[in-house]
mmCIF file of C-alpha atoms and ligand atoms in Angstrom:
data_model
loop_
_atom_site.group_PDB
_atom_site.id
_atom_site.type_symbol
_atom_site.label_atom_id
_atom_site.label_comp_id
_atom_site.label_asym_id
_atom_site.label_seq_id
_atom_site.Cartn_x
_atom_site.Cartn_y
_atom_site.Cartn_z
ATOM 1 C CA MET B 1 -8.332 -6.045 -24.233
ATOM 2 C CA THR B 2 -6.427 -3.216 -23.633
ATOM 3 C CA GLU B 3 -2.870 -4.417 -26.240
ATOM 4 C CA TYR B 4 0.544 -3.203 -24.393
ATOM 5 C CA THR B 5 3.682 -2.559 -26.706
ATOM 6 C CA PHE B 6 5.915 -0.863 -23.986
ATOM 7 C CA ASP B 7 9.508 -2.910 -24.299
ATOM 8 C CA THR B 8 9.481 -1.006 -19.875
ATOM 9 C CA GLN B 9 12.599 0.557 -19.255
ATOM 10 C CA VAL B 10 13.638 0.232 -16.149
ATOM 11 C CA LEU B 11 16.425 3.296 -15.513
ATOM 12 C CA PRO B 12 17.938 4.001 -12.415
ATOM 13 C CA GLY B 13 16.968 6.952 -9.789
ATOM 14 C CA ASP B 14 19.632 10.004 -11.514
ATOM 15 C CA ASP B 15 19.067 13.315 -12.588
ATOM 16 C CA ALA B 16 18.553 11.309 -15.965
ATOM 17 C CA GLY B 17 15.532 8.759 -15.321
ATOM 18 C CA VAL B 18 14.262 11.824 -13.081
ATOM 19 C CA ALA B 19 13.988 13.564 -16.018
ATOM 20 C CA ALA B 20 12.692 10.155 -18.805
ATOM 21 C CA ALA B 21 10.197 10.153 -16.000
ATOM 22 C CA GLY B 22 8.947 14.220 -15.788
ATOM 23 C CA ARG B 23 8.972 13.494 -19.386
ATOM 24 C CA LEU B 24 6.587 10.557 -20.043
ATOM 25 C CA LEU B 25 4.417 11.974 -16.791
ATOM 26 C CA ALA B 26 3.792 15.117 -18.894
ATOM 27 C CA ALA B 27 2.857 14.221 -21.774
ATOM 28 C CA GLY B 28 0.710 11.278 -20.209
ATOM 29 C CA GLN B 29 2.013 7.848 -19.902
ATOM 30 C CA LEU B 30 2.387 6.246 -16.890
ATOM 31 C CA VAL B 31 5.350 5.086 -14.689
ATOM 32 C CA GLY B 32 6.278 3.494 -12.127
ATOM 33 C CA ILE B 33 8.233 5.364 -9.577
ATOM 34 C CA PRO B 34 10.023 4.188 -5.898
ATOM 35 C CA THR B 35 8.407 5.820 -2.915
ATOM 36 C CA GLU B 36 8.631 5.007 0.718
ATOM 37 C CA THR B 37 5.828 3.450 1.848
ATOM 38 C CA VAL B 38 5.632 0.888 -1.619
ATOM 39 C CA TYR B 39 6.879 2.003 -5.474
ATOM 40 C CA GLY B 40 3.520 3.804 -7.317
ATOM 41 C CA LEU B 41 2.435 3.494 -10.790
ATOM 42 C CA ALA B 42 2.278 7.405 -12.024
ATOM 43 C CA ALA B 43 -0.189 8.965 -13.988
ATOM 44 C CA ASP B 44 -0.567 13.109 -14.557
ATOM 45 C CA ALA B 45 -3.230 14.236 -11.907
ATOM 46 C CA THR B 46 -4.945 16.697 -13.730
ATOM 47 C CA ASP B 47 -4.996 14.964 -17.510
ATOM 48 C CA ALA B 48 -8.027 12.116 -17.487
ATOM 49 C CA ALA B 49 -7.425 9.794 -20.436
ATOM 50 C CA ALA B 50 -4.201 9.038 -18.654
ATOM 51 C CA VAL B 51 -5.848 8.344 -15.409
ATOM 52 C CA LEU B 52 -7.858 5.911 -17.043
ATOM 53 C CA SER B 53 -4.467 4.301 -18.206
ATOM 54 C CA ILE B 54 -3.966 3.427 -14.410
ATOM 55 C CA TYR B 55 -6.869 1.494 -14.495
ATOM 56 C CA ALA B 56 -6.580 -0.603 -17.644
ATOM 57 C CA ALA B 57 -2.697 -1.408 -16.328
ATOM 58 C CA LYS B 58 -3.564 -2.489 -13.215
ATOM 59 C CA GLU B 59 -6.714 -4.191 -14.305
ATOM 60 C CA ARG B 60 -7.947 -1.443 -10.853
ATOM 61 C CA PRO B 61 -11.798 -1.428 -10.907
ATOM 62 C CA ALA B 62 -13.369 1.295 -11.689
ATOM 63 C CA ASP B 63 -14.933 2.429 -8.348
ATOM 64 C CA ASN B 64 -11.881 2.223 -5.560
ATOM 65 C CA PRO B 65 -10.100 5.831 -5.491
ATOM 66 C CA LEU B 66 -6.334 6.991 -6.287
ATOM 67 C CA ILE B 67 -3.979 8.857 -4.296
ATOM 68 C CA VAL B 68 -2.521 12.437 -5.671
ATOM 69 C CA HIS B 69 0.779 13.091 -4.555
ATOM 70 C CA ILE B 70 2.675 15.910 -4.055
ATOM 71 C CA ALA B 71 5.729 17.630 -3.071
ATOM 72 C CA GLU B 72 4.631 21.295 -2.104
ATOM 73 C CA LEU B 73 2.270 21.241 0.589
ATOM 74 C CA GLU B 74 1.260 24.812 -1.113
ATOM 75 C CA GLU B 75 -0.003 22.078 -3.995
ATOM 76 C CA ILE B 76 -2.766 20.958 -2.072
ATOM 77 C CA TYR B 77 -5.251 23.455 -1.734
ATOM 78 C CA ASN B 78 -5.128 23.562 -5.725
ATOM 79 C CA ILE B 79 -6.130 19.668 -5.056
ATOM 80 C CA ALA B 80 -8.492 19.994 -2.340
ATOM 81 C CA ALA B 81 -12.320 21.991 -2.646
ATOM 82 C CA GLU B 82 -11.422 23.160 1.072
ATOM 83 C CA VAL B 83 -8.649 22.388 3.378
ATOM 84 C CA PRO B 84 -9.728 22.417 7.117
ATOM 85 C CA GLU B 85 -6.626 23.349 9.917
ATOM 86 C CA ALA B 86 -6.711 19.941 10.755
ATOM 87 C CA ALA B 87 -5.243 18.586 7.302
ATOM 88 C CA LEU B 88 -3.011 21.386 7.706
ATOM 89 C CA ARG B 89 -1.455 20.320 11.304
ATOM 90 C CA LEU B 90 -1.421 17.128 9.906
ATOM 91 C CA ALA B 91 0.395 17.525 7.287
ATOM 92 C CA LYS B 92 2.809 20.119 8.935
ATOM 93 C CA ALA B 93 3.088 17.163 12.147
ATOM 94 C CA PHE B 94 3.643 14.462 9.204
ATOM 95 C CA TRP B 95 4.736 15.278 5.665
ATOM 96 C CA PRO B 96 6.760 14.523 3.633
ATOM 97 C CA GLY B 97 6.186 11.024 5.002
ATOM 98 C CA PRO B 98 3.545 8.066 4.925
ATOM 99 C CA LEU B 99 0.188 9.407 5.682
ATOM 100 C CA THR B 100 -2.147 10.052 3.491
ATOM 101 C CA ILE B 101 -5.204 12.458 4.008
ATOM 102 C CA ILE B 102 -9.062 12.879 3.005
ATOM 103 C CA LEU B 103 -10.198 16.162 1.245
ATOM 104 C CA PRO B 104 -13.247 17.573 -0.498
ATOM 105 C CA ARG B 105 -12.002 17.526 -4.265
ATOM 106 C CA GLY B 106 -11.775 20.614 -6.111
ATOM 107 C CA LYS B 107 -12.029 20.998 -9.672
ATOM 108 C CA ASN B 108 -9.095 20.259 -10.818
ATOM 109 C CA ILE B 109 -8.560 16.993 -9.563
ATOM 110 C CA PRO B 110 -10.897 14.900 -12.760
ATOM 111 C CA PRO B 111 -13.397 12.282 -11.450
ATOM 112 C CA GLU B 112 -11.641 9.589 -12.644
ATOM 113 C CA VAL B 113 -8.949 10.302 -9.899
ATOM 114 C CA SER B 114 -11.777 9.617 -7.372
ATOM 115 C CA ALA B 115 -13.632 6.743 -8.729
ATOM 116 C CA GLY B 116 -16.489 9.645 -8.875
ATOM 117 C CA LEU B 117 -16.326 10.175 -5.540
ATOM 118 C CA ASP B 118 -16.801 14.164 -4.384
ATOM 119 C CA THR B 119 -13.382 13.503 -2.048
ATOM 120 C CA VAL B 120 -9.563 13.396 -3.054
ATOM 121 C CA SER B 121 -6.287 11.123 -1.123
ATOM 122 C CA ILE B 122 -4.040 13.560 -1.101
ATOM 123 C CA ARG B 123 0.238 12.332 -0.033
ATOM 124 C CA MET B 124 3.136 14.027 0.666
ATOM 125 C CA PRO B 125 5.479 12.014 0.142
ATOM 126 C CA SER B 126 9.498 11.539 1.785
ATOM 127 C CA HIS B 127 11.874 9.467 -0.924
ATOM 128 C CA PRO B 128 13.486 11.770 -2.977
ATOM 129 C CA VAL B 129 13.426 10.202 -6.646
ATOM 130 C CA ALA B 130 9.211 10.609 -5.748
ATOM 131 C CA ARG B 131 9.467 13.886 -4.190
ATOM 132 C CA ALA B 132 12.302 15.148 -7.453
ATOM 133 C CA ILE B 133 10.166 13.553 -10.446
ATOM 134 C CA ILE B 134 6.838 15.344 -9.217
ATOM 135 C CA LYS B 135 8.443 18.258 -10.029
ATOM 136 C CA ALA B 136 9.993 17.460 -12.651
ATOM 137 C CA SER B 137 6.950 16.480 -14.685
ATOM 138 C CA GLY B 138 5.511 19.863 -13.089
ATOM 139 C CA LYS B 139 1.909 17.692 -11.995
ATOM 140 C CA PRO B 140 0.797 16.502 -9.524
ATOM 141 C CA LEU B 141 0.481 12.749 -9.661
ATOM 142 C CA ALA B 142 -2.187 10.222 -9.400
ATOM 143 C CA ALA B 143 -0.519 6.899 -7.897
ATOM 144 C CA PRO B 144 -1.918 3.922 -6.882
ATOM 145 C CA SER B 145 0.536 1.046 -5.674
ATOM 146 C CA GLY B 146 2.267 -0.142 -8.473
ATOM 147 C CA ASN B 147 1.092 -4.036 -8.602
ATOM 148 C CA ARG B 148 -1.400 -5.798 -10.550
ATOM 149 C CA SER B 149 -4.514 -5.555 -8.849
ATOM 150 C CA GLY B 150 -4.938 -8.308 -5.849
ATOM 151 C CA ARG B 151 -0.914 -8.930 -5.600
ATOM 152 C CA PRO B 152 1.329 -8.001 -3.032
ATOM 153 C CA SER B 153 2.709 -3.910 -3.585
ATOM 154 C CA PRO B 154 5.452 -4.073 -4.611
ATOM 155 C CA THR B 155 8.813 -2.975 -2.304
ATOM 156 C CA GLU B 156 11.384 -2.893 -4.867
ATOM 157 C CA ALA B 157 11.793 -1.905 -8.925
ATOM 158 C CA ARG B 158 11.756 -5.780 -10.034
ATOM 159 C CA HIS B 159 8.330 -6.397 -7.891
ATOM 160 C CA MET B 160 6.629 -3.906 -9.960
ATOM 161 C CA LEU B 161 8.636 -5.441 -13.350
ATOM 162 C CA GLU B 162 7.391 -8.704 -12.546
ATOM 163 C CA ASP B 163 3.715 -6.992 -12.580
ATOM 164 C CA MET B 164 4.140 -4.514 -15.454
ATOM 165 C CA ASN B 165 6.339 -5.597 -17.537
ATOM 166 C CA GLY B 166 5.155 -4.425 -21.185
ATOM 167 C CA ARG B 167 2.461 -2.529 -19.780
ATOM 168 C CA ILE B 168 4.319 0.730 -18.969
ATOM 169 C CA PRO B 169 7.033 2.515 -20.679
ATOM 170 C CA LEU B 170 9.021 2.796 -17.692
ATOM 171 C CA ILE B 171 10.444 2.461 -13.835
ATOM 172 C CA VAL B 172 12.706 4.318 -11.888
ATOM 173 C CA ASP B 173 14.343 1.968 -9.666
ATOM 174 C CA GLY B 174 14.717 4.040 -6.304
ATOM 175 C CA GLY B 175 16.594 1.303 -3.945
ATOM 176 C CA GLU B 176 13.732 -1.166 -1.384
ATOM 177 C CA CYS B 177 10.998 0.289 0.197
ATOM 178 C CA SER B 178 12.196 2.260 3.403
ATOM 179 C CA VAL B 179 8.759 1.665 5.120
ATOM 180 C CA GLY B 180 7.167 -1.364 2.635
ATOM 181 C CA VAL B 181 3.745 -0.813 3.916
ATOM 182 C CA GLU B 182 1.309 1.385 1.786
ATOM 183 C CA SER B 183 0.292 5.088 3.636
ATOM 184 C CA THR B 184 -1.995 5.169 7.286
ATOM 185 C CA VAL B 185 -5.309 6.402 4.447
ATOM 186 C CA MET B 186 -7.421 8.485 7.271
ATOM 187 C CA THR B 187 -10.321 11.590 5.909
ATOM 188 C CA LEU B 188 -10.902 14.638 7.555
ATOM 189 C CA CYS B 189 -14.732 14.543 5.986
ATOM 190 C CA THR B 190 -16.153 12.634 8.590
ATOM 191 C CA GLN B 191 -17.852 12.921 11.540
ATOM 192 C CA GLU B 192 -14.481 12.271 13.517
ATOM 193 C CA PRO B 193 -10.873 11.778 11.767
ATOM 194 C CA LEU B 194 -11.323 7.700 10.726
ATOM 195 C CA VAL B 195 -8.298 6.257 9.600
ATOM 196 C CA LEU B 196 -9.407 4.035 6.532
ATOM 197 C CA ARG B 197 -6.312 2.083 6.056
ATOM 198 C CA PRO B 198 -3.327 1.289 8.671
ATOM 199 C CA GLY B 199 0.408 2.366 7.686
ATOM 200 C CA ALA B 200 3.278 3.869 9.780
ATOM 201 C CA VAL B 201 1.855 6.749 11.063
ATOM 202 C CA THR B 202 -0.419 5.537 13.981
ATOM 203 C CA ALA B 203 -3.845 6.433 15.189
ATOM 204 C CA GLU B 204 -2.087 7.025 18.317
ATOM 205 C CA GLN B 205 0.228 9.539 16.624
ATOM 206 C CA LEU B 206 -2.337 11.789 14.466
ATOM 207 C CA SER B 207 -4.849 11.845 18.102
ATOM 208 C CA ALA B 208 -1.628 13.770 19.382
ATOM 209 C CA VAL B 209 -1.341 15.939 17.193
ATOM 210 C CA LEU B 210 -5.028 16.818 16.458
ATOM 211 C CA GLY B 211 -5.956 16.807 20.190
ATOM 212 C CA CYS B 212 -9.046 15.002 19.460
ATOM 213 C CA PRO B 213 -9.989 10.871 19.392
ATOM 214 C CA VAL B 214 -9.129 9.667 15.511
ATOM 215 C CA LEU B 215 -11.664 5.873 15.218
ATOM 216 C CA LEU B 216 -10.208 2.918 13.403
ATOM 217 C CA SER B 217 -11.850 1.632 11.144
ATOM 218 C CA HIS B 218 -13.948 -1.728 12.688
ATOM 219 C CA ALA B 219 -13.036 -2.779 8.344
ATOM 220 C CA ILE B 220 -9.522 -2.998 9.394
ATOM 221 C CA THR B 221 -9.467 -5.795 11.806
ATOM 222 C CA GLU B 222 -12.740 -7.532 10.822
ATOM 223 C CA GLY B 223 -13.899 -6.862 7.081
ATOM 224 C CA LEU B 224 -16.696 -6.137 5.496
ATOM 225 C CA LYS B 225 -20.945 -7.833 7.119
ATOM 226 C CA GLU B 226 -22.674 -8.522 4.522
ATOM 227 C CA GLY B 227 -23.942 -5.610 2.496
ATOM 228 C CA GLU B 228 -21.671 -3.213 4.232
ATOM 229 C CA ALA B 229 -21.292 -0.196 2.357
ATOM 230 C CA PRO B 230 -17.421 0.048 3.076
ATOM 231 C CA GLN B 231 -15.681 3.989 3.990
ATOM 232 C CA SER B 232 -13.159 2.966 1.435
ATOM 233 C CA PRO B 233 -13.499 1.504 -1.789
ATOM 234 C CA GLY B 234 -9.808 -0.371 -1.538
ATOM 235 C CA MET B 235 -11.893 -2.564 1.373
ATOM 236 C CA LYS B 236 -13.954 -4.185 -0.519
ATOM 237 C CA TYR B 237 -10.784 -6.411 -2.639
ATOM 238 C CA LYS B 238 -9.460 -9.470 -1.015
ATOM 239 C CA HIS B 239 -6.214 -7.515 -1.091
ATOM 240 C CA TYR B 240 -2.006 -8.526 -1.266
ATOM 241 C CA ALA B 241 -3.124 -11.973 -2.015
ATOM 242 C CA PRO B 242 0.127 -14.094 -3.487
ATOM 243 C CA LYS B 243 -1.138 -16.997 -5.157
ATOM 244 C CA ALA B 244 -0.543 -19.652 -2.120
ATOM 245 C CA GLU B 245 -3.683 -20.345 0.701
ATOM 246 C CA VAL B 246 -2.239 -18.030 3.816
ATOM 247 C CA THR B 247 -3.534 -18.842 7.595
ATOM 248 C CA LEU B 248 -2.257 -16.262 10.288
ATOM 249 C CA VAL B 249 -1.664 -18.043 13.122
ATOM 250 C CA VAL B 250 -1.910 -16.756 16.825
ATOM 251 C CA GLY B 251 0.336 -18.252 20.170
ATOM 252 C CA ASP B 252 3.728 -17.232 21.168
ATOM 253 C CA THR B 253 7.119 -18.542 19.788
ATOM 254 C CA ALA B 254 6.732 -22.114 21.583
ATOM 255 C CA GLN B 255 2.898 -22.862 20.749
ATOM 256 C CA TYR B 256 3.341 -21.406 16.212
ATOM 257 C CA THR B 257 6.917 -23.551 15.983
ATOM 258 C CA ALA B 258 5.274 -26.523 18.044
ATOM 259 C CA TYR B 259 1.694 -26.333 15.496
ATOM 260 C CA VAL B 260 3.980 -25.805 12.006
ATOM 261 C CA ASN B 261 5.710 -28.223 13.014
ATOM 262 C CA ALA B 262 3.012 -31.239 13.805
ATOM 263 C CA HIS B 263 0.850 -29.375 10.737
ATOM 264 C CA ALA B 264 3.813 -30.251 7.865
ATOM 265 C CA GLU B 265 2.196 -31.202 4.518
ATOM 266 C CA GLU B 266 3.759 -31.248 0.312
ATOM 267 C CA GLY B 267 3.913 -27.818 -0.774
ATOM 268 C CA ARG B 268 3.491 -26.011 3.244
ATOM 269 C CA MET B 269 5.393 -23.373 4.227
ATOM 270 C CA ALA B 270 5.677 -21.360 7.480
ATOM 271 C CA LEU B 271 5.494 -17.286 6.993
ATOM 272 C CA CYS B 272 7.519 -17.036 10.657
ATOM 273 C CA PHE B 273 9.585 -14.434 12.915
ATOM 274 C CA ALA B 274 13.565 -14.963 12.687
ATOM 275 C CA GLU B 275 13.320 -16.337 16.220
ATOM 276 C CA ASP B 276 10.833 -18.698 15.150
ATOM 277 C CA GLU B 277 13.637 -19.577 12.420
ATOM 278 C CA PRO B 278 15.817 -22.392 14.728
ATOM 279 C CA ALA B 279 12.442 -24.612 15.600
ATOM 280 C CA LEU B 280 10.999 -24.837 12.466
ATOM 281 C CA GLN B 281 11.286 -28.049 10.511
ATOM 282 C CA ILE B 282 9.551 -26.718 7.227
ATOM 283 C CA PRO B 283 10.960 -24.672 4.537
ATOM 284 C CA CYS B 284 10.415 -20.203 5.639
ATOM 285 C CA VAL B 285 10.663 -17.334 4.527
ATOM 286 C CA VAL B 286 11.552 -14.744 7.944
ATOM 287 C CA TYR B 287 9.168 -11.189 7.950
ATOM 288 C CA GLY B 288 11.220 -9.500 10.984
ATOM 289 C CA ALA B 289 11.481 -9.712 14.141
ATOM 290 C CA ALA B 290 9.073 -10.179 16.972
ATOM 291 C CA ASP B 291 9.226 -7.041 18.528
ATOM 292 C CA LYS B 292 10.245 -5.518 15.658
ATOM 293 C CA PRO B 293 7.038 -4.033 13.739
ATOM 294 C CA GLU B 294 9.019 -1.678 11.596
ATOM 295 C CA GLN B 295 11.008 -4.382 10.321
ATOM 296 C CA GLN B 296 8.045 -6.839 9.553
ATOM 297 C CA ALA B 297 6.377 -3.677 7.890
ATOM 298 C CA GLN B 298 9.337 -3.615 5.548
ATOM 299 C CA GLN B 299 9.504 -6.927 4.811
ATOM 300 C CA VAL B 300 6.177 -8.364 4.524
ATOM 301 C CA PHE B 301 5.087 -7.807 1.601
ATOM 302 C CA SER B 302 8.701 -9.039 -0.574
ATOM 303 C CA ALA B 303 8.130 -12.082 2.065
ATOM 304 C CA LEU B 304 4.634 -13.162 0.224
ATOM 305 C CA ARG B 305 6.396 -12.193 -2.943
ATOM 306 C CA ARG B 306 9.268 -14.875 -1.844
ATOM 307 C CA LEU B 307 6.645 -17.596 -1.013
ATOM 308 C CA ASP B 308 5.090 -17.378 -4.349
ATOM 309 C CA GLU B 309 8.954 -18.151 -5.939
ATOM 310 C CA CYS B 310 9.571 -20.926 -3.433
ATOM 311 C CA GLY B 311 6.448 -22.853 -5.258
ATOM 312 C CA ALA B 312 4.390 -22.514 -1.548
ATOM 313 C CA LYS B 313 0.831 -23.519 -2.149
ATOM 314 C CA THR B 314 -0.467 -22.704 1.488
ATOM 315 C CA VAL B 315 1.157 -20.357 4.510
ATOM 316 C CA LEU B 316 1.235 -20.834 8.314
ATOM 317 C CA ALA B 317 2.010 -17.240 8.535
ATOM 318 C CA HIS B 318 2.988 -16.679 12.687
ATOM 319 C CA CYS B 319 0.130 -13.561 13.516
ATOM 320 C CA PRO B 320 1.432 -9.938 14.277
ATOM 321 C CA GLN B 321 0.866 -7.538 17.493
ATOM 322 C CA THR B 322 -2.240 -5.757 16.117
ATOM 323 C CA GLY B 323 -1.267 -2.399 18.092
ATOM 324 C CA GLY B 324 0.575 0.788 16.707
ATOM 325 C CA VAL B 325 2.485 -0.061 13.612
ATOM 326 C CA ALA B 326 2.063 -4.366 13.953
ATOM 327 C CA LEU B 327 -1.587 -3.021 13.256
ATOM 328 C CA ALA B 328 -0.307 -2.440 9.306
ATOM 329 C CA VAL B 329 0.676 -5.196 9.384
ATOM 330 C CA TYR B 330 -2.183 -7.407 10.535
ATOM 331 C CA ASN B 331 -3.909 -5.326 8.519
ATOM 332 C CA ARG B 332 -2.268 -6.554 5.458
ATOM 333 C CA LEU B 333 -1.549 -10.336 6.453
ATOM 334 C CA LEU B 334 -5.437 -10.625 7.505
ATOM 335 C CA ARG B 335 -6.528 -9.876 3.634
ATOM 336 C CA ALA B 336 -3.592 -11.848 2.177
ATOM 337 C CA ALA B 337 -5.372 -14.978 3.985
ATOM 338 C CA ALA B 338 -9.032 -13.729 3.499
ATOM 339 C CA PHE B 339 -8.641 -13.883 7.750
ATOM 340 C CA ARG B 340 -8.444 -17.854 8.233
ATOM 341 C CA VAL B 341 -6.707 -17.202 11.653
ATOM 342 C CA ILE B 342 -6.027 -20.224 13.682
ATOM 343 C CA GLN B 343 -6.089 -19.056 17.078
ATOM 344 C CA LEU B 344 -3.485 -21.501 19.770
HETATM 345 O O1 TXA R 401 1.461 4.391 -0.081
HETATM 346 C C1 TXA R 401 0.850 4.865 -0.117
HETATM 347 O O2 TXA R 401 -0.401 4.958 -0.080
HETATM 348 C C2 TXA R 401 0.965 4.312 -1.812
HETATM 349 C C3 TXA R 401 2.000 4.774 -2.647
HETATM 350 C C4 TXA R 401 2.524 4.390 -4.107
HETATM 351 O O3 TXA R 401 1.720 6.047 -2.564
HETATM 352 N N1 TXA R 401 -0.354 4.401 -2.710
HETATM 353 C C5 TXA R 401 -1.600 3.083 -2.366
HETATM 354 O O4 TXA R 401 -2.240 3.390 -3.104
HETATM 355 O O5 TXA R 401 -1.352 2.706 -1.787
HETATM 356 P P1 TXA R 401 -3.634 2.569 -3.370
HETATM 357 O O6 TXA R 401 -4.280 2.820 -4.678
HETATM 358 O O7 TXA R 401 -2.918 1.204 -3.514
HETATM 359 O O8 TXA R 401 -4.416 2.636 -2.348
HETATM 360 C C6 TXA R 401 -5.178 3.321 -1.957
HETATM 361 C C7 TXA R 401 -6.064 3.448 -0.556
HETATM 362 C C8 TXA R 401 -7.044 2.698 -1.702
HETATM 363 O O9 TXA R 401 -8.056 1.324 -0.392
HETATM 364 C C9 TXA R 401 -8.491 3.191 -1.917
HETATM 365 O O10 TXA R 401 -9.486 2.621 -1.640
HETATM 366 C C10 TXA R 401 -8.213 4.208 -0.768
HETATM 367 O O11 TXA R 401 -6.746 4.865 -0.236
HETATM 368 N N2 TXA R 401 -9.216 5.644 -1.436
HETATM 369 C C11 TXA R 401 -8.568 6.162 -2.374
HETATM 370 N N3 TXA R 401 -8.686 7.650 -2.671
HETATM 371 C C12 TXA R 401 -9.780 7.585 -1.628
HETATM 372 C C13 TXA R 401 -10.704 8.593 -1.213
HETATM 373 N N4 TXA R 401 -11.452 9.584 -1.465
HETATM 374 N N5 TXA R 401 -11.802 8.218 -0.406
HETATM 375 C C14 TXA R 401 -12.291 6.533 0.757
HETATM 376 N N6 TXA R 401 -11.076 6.133 -0.107
HETATM 377 C C15 TXA R 401 -9.848 5.766 -0.687
HETATM 378 MG MG1 MG R 402 -2.975 -0.797 -3.236
#
């Protein structure tokens, strides 16, 4: 067992906070950083020992690779061994922003970053504090989401403090994350471009920029088959799970609310849309309006944490749509529910 002796400081994302983060990162320490998607647990991506300490602090399985964050496009050439034209087109269209691109791993990036794979995933975040911290550190930053493994991703500094208090020296507070779900992860290392994890940048948008089909991994909506090798190690893990047992319920407002009211029980809560709330007779947490997937994405992880704070034992979650940005929300909830779905 690693012993943690840090007293975690939380600093605002001003010049002093950014400078403190840059100093710690350059010295091989871990720092919690805000991004537009979720908070990340950052370390110098070129320092293998620093990278290994991310896995320890997060209790992350050693075979689950990390994303490298950059602040300038030219940095991509120091990280990837090859940069195909398609990667540059995507970068120009979607960076800075919530898109991660997997390319062949370059020699400056130690294998620990990629859990031994010969590929590396790269993202340029748009959050001004994230960009300032990358520049202040003078390093590309390896950063997974800042939750302890298996917990919902943090979208506020206090969520990250809940999971990492005492394990890291500093969290920089950049406010609530505006996107709220992690970046779209896509690979250019397969025959055809493939989305491994859906996010705010959709497959349709990627396909429009590339002028070719972009496939969605079947594991996004189905999980892995018995014995199947995952295309992305992250697919293997349950993920995003609150303490409560979550079940997704598919139906319209009337069907969902009638079902929930008929199945009230001790410790049960609803995770619902704003439209459902007036008709519900059990305690609920709202995660946006039914027709606003961006709002749902922004709120879903904090809603899952709130259900735990309320002591929910079981949760009936109103299932979102499954196309466009809503696919990202659906994918996270499906994992939070360990693929339990009731179709009304
Ligand atoms: O929005 C985000 O992407 C956030 C913020 C902090 O940037 N980061 C994030 O990192 O979500 P993480 O580690 O929680 O998720 C990265 C996912 C994992 O499922 C991992 O398996 C996959 O990306 N991944 C990373 N590198 C990969 C690679 N070389 N090949 C396949 N999958 C990879
Ligand atoms: Mg994560």
